[in-house]
Amino acid sequence: EVHLVESGEVVVQPGGSLRLSCAASGFTFDDYSMTWVRQAPGKGLEWVSLINWDGAATFISDSVKGRFAISRDNNRNSLYLQMSSLTIEDTAVYYCAKGGNSIWDGFDHWGQGVLVTVSS
Amino acid sequence: QSVLTQPPSASGTPGQRVTIPCFGSRSNIGSNTVYWYQQLPGTAPKLLAHTNKDHRPSGVPDRFSGSKSGTSASLAISGLQSEDEADYYCAAWDDSLNGVLFGGGTRLTVL
């Protein structure tokens, strides 16, 4: 069974930095692309970033370009999101999700999400 | 503002068939598979359907089906049930943005 577990809830000050982690199990991690999707309180889903199976190709939303970076460690079955220069608009639940064998196959399994609160 | 456009709300009565549209453009829906997600209150999204008719997500009832025509897609739910009350999102890759777009979401109410 596929399991995706993001790191715990956190509070960070505006301008601060944070690295989210997602531990994956139940599938061959290095066969699949992975992604981060966020959801601000009471709002819809917003795609953040995607990485292909070996990390050679990454894609990122214009809304976070230059501030966020996605990476993965296939030896540790883990996905990461390095976030910097955080603003209150980055406050959201961040989900990691499993993609497919190619860049765009949708996201068939999702983690439970981790709430990131940017507040002074 | 989402480039994939969905109506903010939809409704139906138990047993009814409802459809939720998603409007895009040539660079997204017109060129790539569209995926639909269901999000129940307080839970993570769940893959529900897509426009690749050769494959259905495992474990999803065949009451849910996705289709597309040109630059628009739709999710059809037949035999509507009270537990279908949720938010529904469409998503597609955009070749111009080189990234993923989500629709703004449609809240489905079962009357």
PDB file of C-alpha atoms in Angstrom:
ATOM      1  CA  GLU A   1       0.000   0.000   0.000  1.00  0.00           C
ATOM      2  CA  VAL A   2       1.292   3.445  -0.919  1.00  0.00           C
ATOM      3  CA  HIS A   3       2.057   5.729   2.010  1.00  0.00           C
ATOM      4  CA  LEU A   4       3.211   9.337   1.842  1.00  0.00           C
ATOM      5  CA  VAL A   5       3.969  11.108   5.105  1.00  0.00           C
ATOM      6  CA  GLU A   6       4.870  14.782   5.221  1.00  0.00           C
ATOM      7  CA  SER A   7       6.786  16.338   8.109  1.00  0.00           C
ATOM      8  CA  GLY A   8       4.940  17.840  11.072  1.00  0.00           C
ATOM      9  CA  GLU A   9       3.084  21.138  11.404  1.00  0.00           C
ATOM     10  CA  VAL A  10       5.289  24.198  11.689  1.00  0.00           C
ATOM     11  CA  VAL A  11       5.139  27.918  12.296  1.00  0.00           C
ATOM     12  CA  VAL A  12       7.756  30.162  10.686  1.00  0.00           C
ATOM     13  CA  GLN A  13       8.254  33.917  10.666  1.00  0.00           C
ATOM     14  CA  PRO A  14       7.924  36.014   7.493  1.00  0.00           C
ATOM     15  CA  GLY A  15      11.207  36.025   5.611  1.00  0.00           C
ATOM     16  CA  GLY A  16      12.183  32.702   7.123  1.00  0.00           C
ATOM     17  CA  SER A  17      13.127  29.381   5.560  1.00  0.00           C
ATOM     18  CA  LEU A  18      11.868  25.838   5.944  1.00  0.00           C
ATOM     19  CA  ARG A  19      12.419  22.415   4.407  1.00  0.00           C
ATOM     20  CA  LEU A  20       9.472  20.065   4.072  1.00  0.00           C
ATOM     21  CA  SER A  21      10.031  16.335   3.811  1.00  0.00           C
ATOM     22  CA  CYS A  22       7.845  13.551   2.496  1.00  0.00           C
ATOM     23  CA  ALA A  23       8.653   9.933   3.324  1.00  0.00           C
ATOM     24  CA  ALA A  24       7.390   7.444   0.750  1.00  0.00           C
ATOM     25  CA  SER A  25       6.742   3.729   1.063  1.00  0.00           C
ATOM     26  CA  GLY A  26       4.785   0.949  -0.589  1.00  0.00           C
ATOM     27  CA  PHE A  27       6.037   1.525  -4.124  1.00  0.00           C
ATOM     28  CA  THR A  28       9.281   1.732  -6.087  1.00  0.00           C
ATOM     29  CA  PHE A  29      10.022   5.371  -5.338  1.00  0.00           C
ATOM     30  CA  ASP A  30      12.587   5.950  -8.091  1.00  0.00           C
ATOM     31  CA  ASP A  31      10.168   4.829 -10.809  1.00  0.00           C
ATOM     32  CA  TYR A  32       7.824   7.793 -10.375  1.00  0.00           C
ATOM     33  CA  SER A  33       7.684  11.555 -10.569  1.00  0.00           C
ATOM     34  CA  MET A  34       6.636  13.356  -7.396  1.00  0.00           C
ATOM     35  CA  THR A  35       5.000  16.684  -6.725  1.00  0.00           C
ATOM     36  CA  TRP A  36       4.043  19.256  -4.100  1.00  0.00           C
ATOM     37  CA  VAL A  37       0.581  20.838  -4.088  1.00  0.00           C
ATOM     38  CA  ARG A  38      -0.615  23.400  -1.563  1.00  0.00           C
ATOM     39  CA  GLN A  39      -3.966  24.652  -0.331  1.00  0.00           C
ATOM     40  CA  ALA A  40      -4.350  27.943   1.496  1.00  0.00           C
ATOM     41  CA  PRO A  41      -7.048  28.006   4.207  1.00  0.00           C
ATOM     42  CA  GLY A  42     -10.471  27.955   2.589  1.00  0.00           C
ATOM     43  CA  LYS A  43      -9.007  28.072  -0.915  1.00  0.00           C
ATOM     44  CA  GLY A  44      -8.498  25.676  -3.808  1.00  0.00           C
ATOM     45  CA  LEU A  45      -5.569  23.501  -4.797  1.00  0.00           C
ATOM     46  CA  GLU A  46      -2.430  25.145  -6.159  1.00  0.00           C
ATOM     47  CA  TRP A  47       0.359  23.164  -7.810  1.00  0.00           C
ATOM     48  CA  VAL A  48       3.797  24.118  -6.478  1.00  0.00           C
ATOM     49  CA  SER A  49       6.506  21.936  -8.025  1.00  0.00           C
ATOM     50  CA  LEU A  50       7.206  18.593  -9.712  1.00  0.00           C
ATOM     51  CA  ILE A  51      10.317  16.452 -10.071  1.00  0.00           C
ATOM     52  CA  ASN A  52      10.900  13.535 -12.411  1.00  0.00           C
ATOM     53  CA  TRP A  53      11.996  10.071 -11.303  1.00  0.00           C
ATOM     54  CA  ASP A  54      15.738  10.745 -11.107  1.00  0.00           C
ATOM     55  CA  GLY A  55      15.676  14.421 -10.219  1.00  0.00           C
ATOM     56  CA  ALA A  56      17.125  15.482 -13.555  1.00  0.00           C
ATOM     57  CA  ALA A  57      14.027  17.489 -14.475  1.00  0.00           C
ATOM     58  CA  THR A  58      12.205  19.882 -12.165  1.00  0.00           C
ATOM     59  CA  PHE A  59       9.271  22.193 -12.778  1.00  0.00           C
ATOM     60  CA  ILE A  60       8.069  24.985 -10.541  1.00  0.00           C
ATOM     61  CA  SER A  61       5.138  27.362 -10.370  1.00  0.00           C
ATOM     62  CA  ASP A  62       5.792  31.006 -11.205  1.00  0.00           C
ATOM     63  CA  SER A  63       4.293  31.954  -7.824  1.00  0.00           C
ATOM     64  CA  VAL A  64       7.227  30.394  -5.952  1.00  0.00           C
ATOM     65  CA  LYS A  65       9.994  30.447  -8.562  1.00  0.00           C
ATOM     66  CA  GLY A  66      13.249  31.704  -7.121  1.00  0.00           C
ATOM     67  CA  ARG A  67      12.113  30.981  -3.549  1.00  0.00           C
ATOM     68  CA  PHE A  68      11.251  27.277  -3.485  1.00  0.00           C
ATOM     69  CA  ALA A  69      13.228  24.274  -4.747  1.00  0.00           C
ATOM     70  CA  ILE A  70      12.171  20.646  -5.049  1.00  0.00           C
ATOM     71  CA  SER A  71      14.545  17.717  -4.653  1.00  0.00           C
ATOM     72  CA  ARG A  72      14.527  14.010  -3.909  1.00  0.00           C
ATOM     73  CA  ASP A  73      16.751  11.345  -2.408  1.00  0.00           C
ATOM     74  CA  ASN A  74      15.934   8.024  -4.020  1.00  0.00           C
ATOM     75  CA  ASN A  75      18.190   6.186  -1.567  1.00  0.00           C
ATOM     76  CA  ARG A  76      16.048   7.450   1.308  1.00  0.00           C
ATOM     77  CA  ASN A  77      12.692   7.273  -0.577  1.00  0.00           C
ATOM     78  CA  SER A  78      12.176  10.914   0.308  1.00  0.00           C
ATOM     79  CA  LEU A  79      10.936  14.071  -1.378  1.00  0.00           C
ATOM     80  CA  TYR A  80      11.816  17.569  -0.216  1.00  0.00           C
ATOM     81  CA  LEU A  81      10.687  21.144  -0.677  1.00  0.00           C
ATOM     82  CA  GLN A  82      13.152  23.855   0.332  1.00  0.00           C
ATOM     83  CA  MET A  83      11.227  27.058   0.996  1.00  0.00           C
ATOM     84  CA  SER A  84      12.797  30.480   1.576  1.00  0.00           C
ATOM     85  CA  SER A  85      11.758  34.150   1.774  1.00  0.00           C
ATOM     86  CA  LEU A  86       8.405  32.983   3.113  1.00  0.00           C
ATOM     87  CA  THR A  87       5.443  35.364   3.200  1.00  0.00           C
ATOM     88  CA  ILE A  88       2.048  35.090   4.863  1.00  0.00           C
ATOM     89  CA  GLU A  89       0.657  34.150   1.436  1.00  0.00           C
ATOM     90  CA  ASP A  90       2.639  30.901   1.665  1.00  0.00           C
ATOM     91  CA  THR A  91       0.507  29.808   4.624  1.00  0.00           C
ATOM     92  CA  ALA A  92      -1.168  26.604   3.461  1.00  0.00           C
ATOM     93  CA  VAL A  93      -1.459  22.866   3.826  1.00  0.00           C
ATOM     94  CA  TYR A  94       1.293  21.351   1.705  1.00  0.00           C
ATOM     95  CA  TYR A  95       0.629  17.936   0.165  1.00  0.00           C
ATOM     96  CA  CYS A  96       3.147  15.642  -1.448  1.00  0.00           C
ATOM     97  CA  ALA A  97       1.720  13.387  -4.122  1.00  0.00           C
ATOM     98  CA  LYS A  98       2.916  10.532  -6.303  1.00  0.00           C
ATOM     99  CA  GLY A  99       2.938  10.985 -10.055  1.00  0.00           C
ATOM    100  CA  GLY A 100       3.399   8.512 -12.847  1.00  0.00           C
ATOM    101  CA  ASN A 101       6.215   7.138 -14.933  1.00  0.00           C
ATOM    102  CA  SER A 102       6.184  10.214 -17.163  1.00  0.00           C
ATOM    103  CA  ILE A 103       6.067  13.897 -16.302  1.00  0.00           C
ATOM    104  CA  TRP A 104       2.282  14.183 -16.590  1.00  0.00           C
ATOM    105  CA  ASP A 105       0.261  11.194 -15.467  1.00  0.00           C
ATOM    106  CA  GLY A 106      -1.728  12.968 -12.782  1.00  0.00           C
ATOM    107  CA  PHE A 107      -1.219  12.273  -9.081  1.00  0.00           C
ATOM    108  CA  ASP A 108      -2.658   8.994  -7.894  1.00  0.00           C
ATOM    109  CA  HIS A 109      -1.734   9.026  -4.197  1.00  0.00           C
ATOM    110  CA  TRP A 110      -1.525  11.921  -1.775  1.00  0.00           C
ATOM    111  CA  GLY A 111      -0.110  12.409   1.699  1.00  0.00           C
ATOM    112  CA  GLN A 112      -2.219  13.710   4.560  1.00  0.00           C
ATOM    113  CA  GLY A 113      -0.679  17.173   4.233  1.00  0.00           C
ATOM    114  CA  VAL A 114       1.324  19.394   6.568  1.00  0.00           C
ATOM    115  CA  LEU A 115       0.180  22.835   7.682  1.00  0.00           C
ATOM    116  CA  VAL A 116       2.781  25.560   7.240  1.00  0.00           C
ATOM    117  CA  THR A 117       1.865  28.800   8.994  1.00  0.00           C
ATOM    118  CA  VAL A 118       3.861  31.925   8.215  1.00  0.00           C
ATOM    119  CA  SER A 119       3.248  34.369  11.019  1.00  0.00           C
ATOM    120  CA  SER A 120       5.123  36.809  13.225  1.00  0.00           C
TER     121      SER A 120
ATOM    122  CA  GLN B   1      -7.121  33.390 -11.185  1.00  0.00           C
ATOM    123  CA  SER B   2      -7.059  29.810 -12.483  1.00  0.00           C
ATOM    124  CA  VAL B   3      -6.585  29.335 -16.207  1.00  0.00           C
ATOM    125  CA  LEU B   4      -8.774  26.235 -15.884  1.00  0.00           C
ATOM    126  CA  THR B   5     -12.276  27.508 -15.205  1.00  0.00           C
ATOM    127  CA  GLN B   6     -14.881  25.605 -13.205  1.00  0.00           C
ATOM    128  CA  PRO B   7     -18.241  26.769 -11.859  1.00  0.00           C
ATOM    129  CA  PRO B   8     -17.927  27.400  -8.102  1.00  0.00           C
ATOM    130  CA  SER B   9     -20.953  25.277  -7.283  1.00  0.00           C
ATOM    131  CA  ALA B  10     -23.187  22.505  -8.573  1.00  0.00           C
ATOM    132  CA  SER B  11     -26.041  20.509  -7.093  1.00  0.00           C
ATOM    133  CA  GLY B  12     -28.227  17.498  -7.680  1.00  0.00           C
ATOM    134  CA  THR B  13     -30.648  15.149  -5.987  1.00  0.00           C
ATOM    135  CA  PRO B  14     -29.919  11.528  -5.023  1.00  0.00           C
ATOM    136  CA  GLY B  15     -29.910   9.226  -8.028  1.00  0.00           C
ATOM    137  CA  GLN B  16     -29.506  12.079 -10.490  1.00  0.00           C
ATOM    138  CA  ARG B  17     -26.693  12.435 -13.022  1.00  0.00           C
ATOM    139  CA  VAL B  18     -24.651  15.620 -12.752  1.00  0.00           C
ATOM    140  CA  THR B  19     -21.797  16.967 -14.818  1.00  0.00           C
ATOM    141  CA  ILE B  20     -19.094  19.400 -13.794  1.00  0.00           C
ATOM    142  CA  PRO B  21     -17.342  21.293 -16.621  1.00  0.00           C
ATOM    143  CA  CYS B  22     -13.764  22.509 -16.825  1.00  0.00           C
ATOM    144  CA  PHE B  23     -12.813  25.035 -19.493  1.00  0.00           C
ATOM    145  CA  GLY B  24      -9.242  25.548 -20.675  1.00  0.00           C
ATOM    146  CA  SER B  25      -7.242  26.226 -23.784  1.00  0.00           C
ATOM    147  CA  ARG B  26      -5.244  24.526 -26.496  1.00  0.00           C
ATOM    148  CA  SER B  27      -2.053  24.480 -24.415  1.00  0.00           C
ATOM    149  CA  ASN B  28      -3.605  22.554 -21.533  1.00  0.00           C
ATOM    150  CA  ILE B  29      -6.867  20.642 -21.981  1.00  0.00           C
ATOM    151  CA  GLY B  30      -6.501  20.738 -25.749  1.00  0.00           C
ATOM    152  CA  SER B  31      -3.159  18.930 -25.598  1.00  0.00           C
ATOM    153  CA  ASN B  32      -3.033  16.826 -22.450  1.00  0.00           C
ATOM    154  CA  THR B  33      -4.960  14.384 -20.310  1.00  0.00           C
ATOM    155  CA  VAL B  34      -7.264  15.996 -17.749  1.00  0.00           C
ATOM    156  CA  TYR B  35      -7.474  14.534 -14.251  1.00  0.00           C
ATOM    157  CA  TRP B  36     -10.279  14.978 -11.731  1.00  0.00           C
ATOM    158  CA  TYR B  37      -9.874  14.981  -7.959  1.00  0.00           C
ATOM    159  CA  GLN B  38     -12.424  14.706  -5.172  1.00  0.00           C
ATOM    160  CA  GLN B  39     -11.742  16.375  -1.854  1.00  0.00           C
ATOM    161  CA  LEU B  40     -13.993  15.564   1.075  1.00  0.00           C
ATOM    162  CA  PRO B  41     -13.998  18.081   3.943  1.00  0.00           C
ATOM    163  CA  GLY B  42     -10.797  17.964   5.978  1.00  0.00           C
ATOM    164  CA  THR B  43      -9.138  15.295   3.847  1.00  0.00           C
ATOM    165  CA  ALA B  44      -6.511  15.076   1.127  1.00  0.00           C
ATOM    166  CA  PRO B  45      -7.602  15.050  -2.516  1.00  0.00           C
ATOM    167  CA  LYS B  46      -8.283  11.716  -4.169  1.00  0.00           C
ATOM    168  CA  LEU B  47      -7.834  10.845  -7.849  1.00  0.00           C
ATOM    169  CA  LEU B  48     -11.273  10.200  -9.269  1.00  0.00           C
ATOM    170  CA  ALA B  49     -11.160  10.094 -13.046  1.00  0.00           C
ATOM    171  CA  HIS B  50      -9.308  11.172 -16.125  1.00  0.00           C
ATOM    172  CA  THR B  51      -9.901  11.582 -19.804  1.00  0.00           C
ATOM    173  CA  ASN B  52      -7.806   8.586 -20.852  1.00  0.00           C
ATOM    174  CA  LYS B  53     -10.607   6.130 -21.471  1.00  0.00           C
ATOM    175  CA  ASP B  54      -8.237   3.192 -21.600  1.00  0.00           C
ATOM    176  CA  HIS B  55      -7.625   3.306 -17.870  1.00  0.00           C
ATOM    177  CA  ARG B  56      -9.753   3.967 -14.777  1.00  0.00           C
ATOM    178  CA  PRO B  57      -8.168   4.696 -11.377  1.00  0.00           C
ATOM    179  CA  SER B  58      -8.338   1.592  -9.228  1.00  0.00           C
ATOM    180  CA  GLY B  59     -11.029   1.482  -6.573  1.00  0.00           C
ATOM    181  CA  VAL B  60     -13.103   4.274  -8.060  1.00  0.00           C
ATOM    182  CA  PRO B  61     -16.743   3.360  -8.802  1.00  0.00           C
ATOM    183  CA  ASP B  62     -17.715   3.477 -12.455  1.00  0.00           C
ATOM    184  CA  ARG B  63     -20.345   6.089 -11.518  1.00  0.00           C
ATOM    185  CA  PHE B  64     -17.544   8.600 -12.056  1.00  0.00           C
ATOM    186  CA  SER B  65     -16.242   9.258 -15.566  1.00  0.00           C
ATOM    187  CA  GLY B  66     -14.196  11.903 -17.284  1.00  0.00           C
ATOM    188  CA  SER B  67     -14.323  13.118 -20.857  1.00  0.00           C
ATOM    189  CA  LYS B  68     -13.068  15.986 -22.944  1.00  0.00           C
ATOM    190  CA  SER B  69     -13.826  17.687 -26.231  1.00  0.00           C
ATOM    191  CA  GLY B  70     -11.499  20.251 -27.671  1.00  0.00           C
ATOM    192  CA  THR B  71     -10.488  22.641 -24.929  1.00  0.00           C
ATOM    193  CA  SER B  72     -13.100  21.634 -22.379  1.00  0.00           C
ATOM    194  CA  ALA B  73     -13.469  18.634 -20.117  1.00  0.00           C
ATOM    195  CA  SER B  74     -16.191  17.350 -17.856  1.00  0.00           C
ATOM    196  CA  LEU B  75     -16.715  15.015 -14.928  1.00  0.00           C
ATOM    197  CA  ALA B  76     -19.932  13.038 -14.929  1.00  0.00           C
ATOM    198  CA  ILE B  77     -21.365  11.521 -11.766  1.00  0.00           C
ATOM    199  CA  SER B  78     -24.265   9.143 -12.207  1.00  0.00           C
ATOM    200  CA  GLY B  79     -26.498   7.754  -9.480  1.00  0.00           C
ATOM    201  CA  LEU B  80     -25.658  10.681  -7.208  1.00  0.00           C
ATOM    202  CA  GLN B  81     -25.244   9.757  -3.537  1.00  0.00           C
ATOM    203  CA  SER B  82     -25.091  11.877  -0.397  1.00  0.00           C
ATOM    204  CA  GLU B  83     -21.455  10.876   0.151  1.00  0.00           C
ATOM    205  CA  ASP B  84     -20.559  12.504  -3.174  1.00  0.00           C
ATOM    206  CA  GLU B  85     -20.934  15.897  -1.514  1.00  0.00           C
ATOM    207  CA  ALA B  86     -17.410  17.306  -1.842  1.00  0.00           C
ATOM    208  CA  ASP B  87     -15.155  19.694  -3.742  1.00  0.00           C
ATOM    209  CA  TYR B  88     -14.087  18.598  -7.232  1.00  0.00           C
ATOM    210  CA  TYR B  89     -11.025  19.856  -9.089  1.00  0.00           C
ATOM    211  CA  CYS B  90      -9.828  19.403 -12.651  1.00  0.00           C
ATOM    212  CA  ALA B  91      -6.109  19.473 -13.471  1.00  0.00           C
ATOM    213  CA  ALA B  92      -4.029  19.462 -16.628  1.00  0.00           C
ATOM    214  CA  TRP B  93      -0.469  20.007 -17.748  1.00  0.00           C
ATOM    215  CA  ASP B  94       0.048  23.293 -19.574  1.00  0.00           C
ATOM    216  CA  ASP B  95       2.618  23.187 -22.383  1.00  0.00           C
ATOM    217  CA  SER B  96       3.082  26.971 -22.395  1.00  0.00           C
ATOM    218  CA  LEU B  97       3.596  27.321 -18.637  1.00  0.00           C
ATOM    219  CA  ASN B  98       5.491  24.028 -18.432  1.00  0.00           C
ATOM    220  CA  GLY B  99       3.610  23.154 -15.292  1.00  0.00           C
ATOM    221  CA  VAL B 100       0.370  21.890 -13.812  1.00  0.00           C
ATOM    222  CA  LEU B 101      -2.852  23.867 -13.616  1.00  0.00           C
ATOM    223  CA  PHE B 102      -5.732  23.186 -11.264  1.00  0.00           C
ATOM    224  CA  GLY B 103      -9.227  24.495 -11.768  1.00  0.00           C
ATOM    225  CA  GLY B 104     -10.679  26.684  -9.044  1.00  0.00           C
ATOM    226  CA  GLY B 105     -12.843  23.837  -7.786  1.00  0.00           C
ATOM    227  CA  THR B 106     -16.564  23.082  -7.784  1.00  0.00           C
ATOM    228  CA  ARG B 107     -18.456  22.413  -4.558  1.00  0.00           C
ATOM    229  CA  LEU B 108     -21.099  19.763  -5.176  1.00  0.00           C
ATOM    230  CA  THR B 109     -24.162  19.767  -2.948  1.00  0.00           C
ATOM    231  CA  VAL B 110     -26.527  16.789  -2.806  1.00  0.00           C
ATOM    232  CA  LEU B 111     -29.980  18.187  -2.089  1.00  0.00           C
TER     233      LEU B 111
END
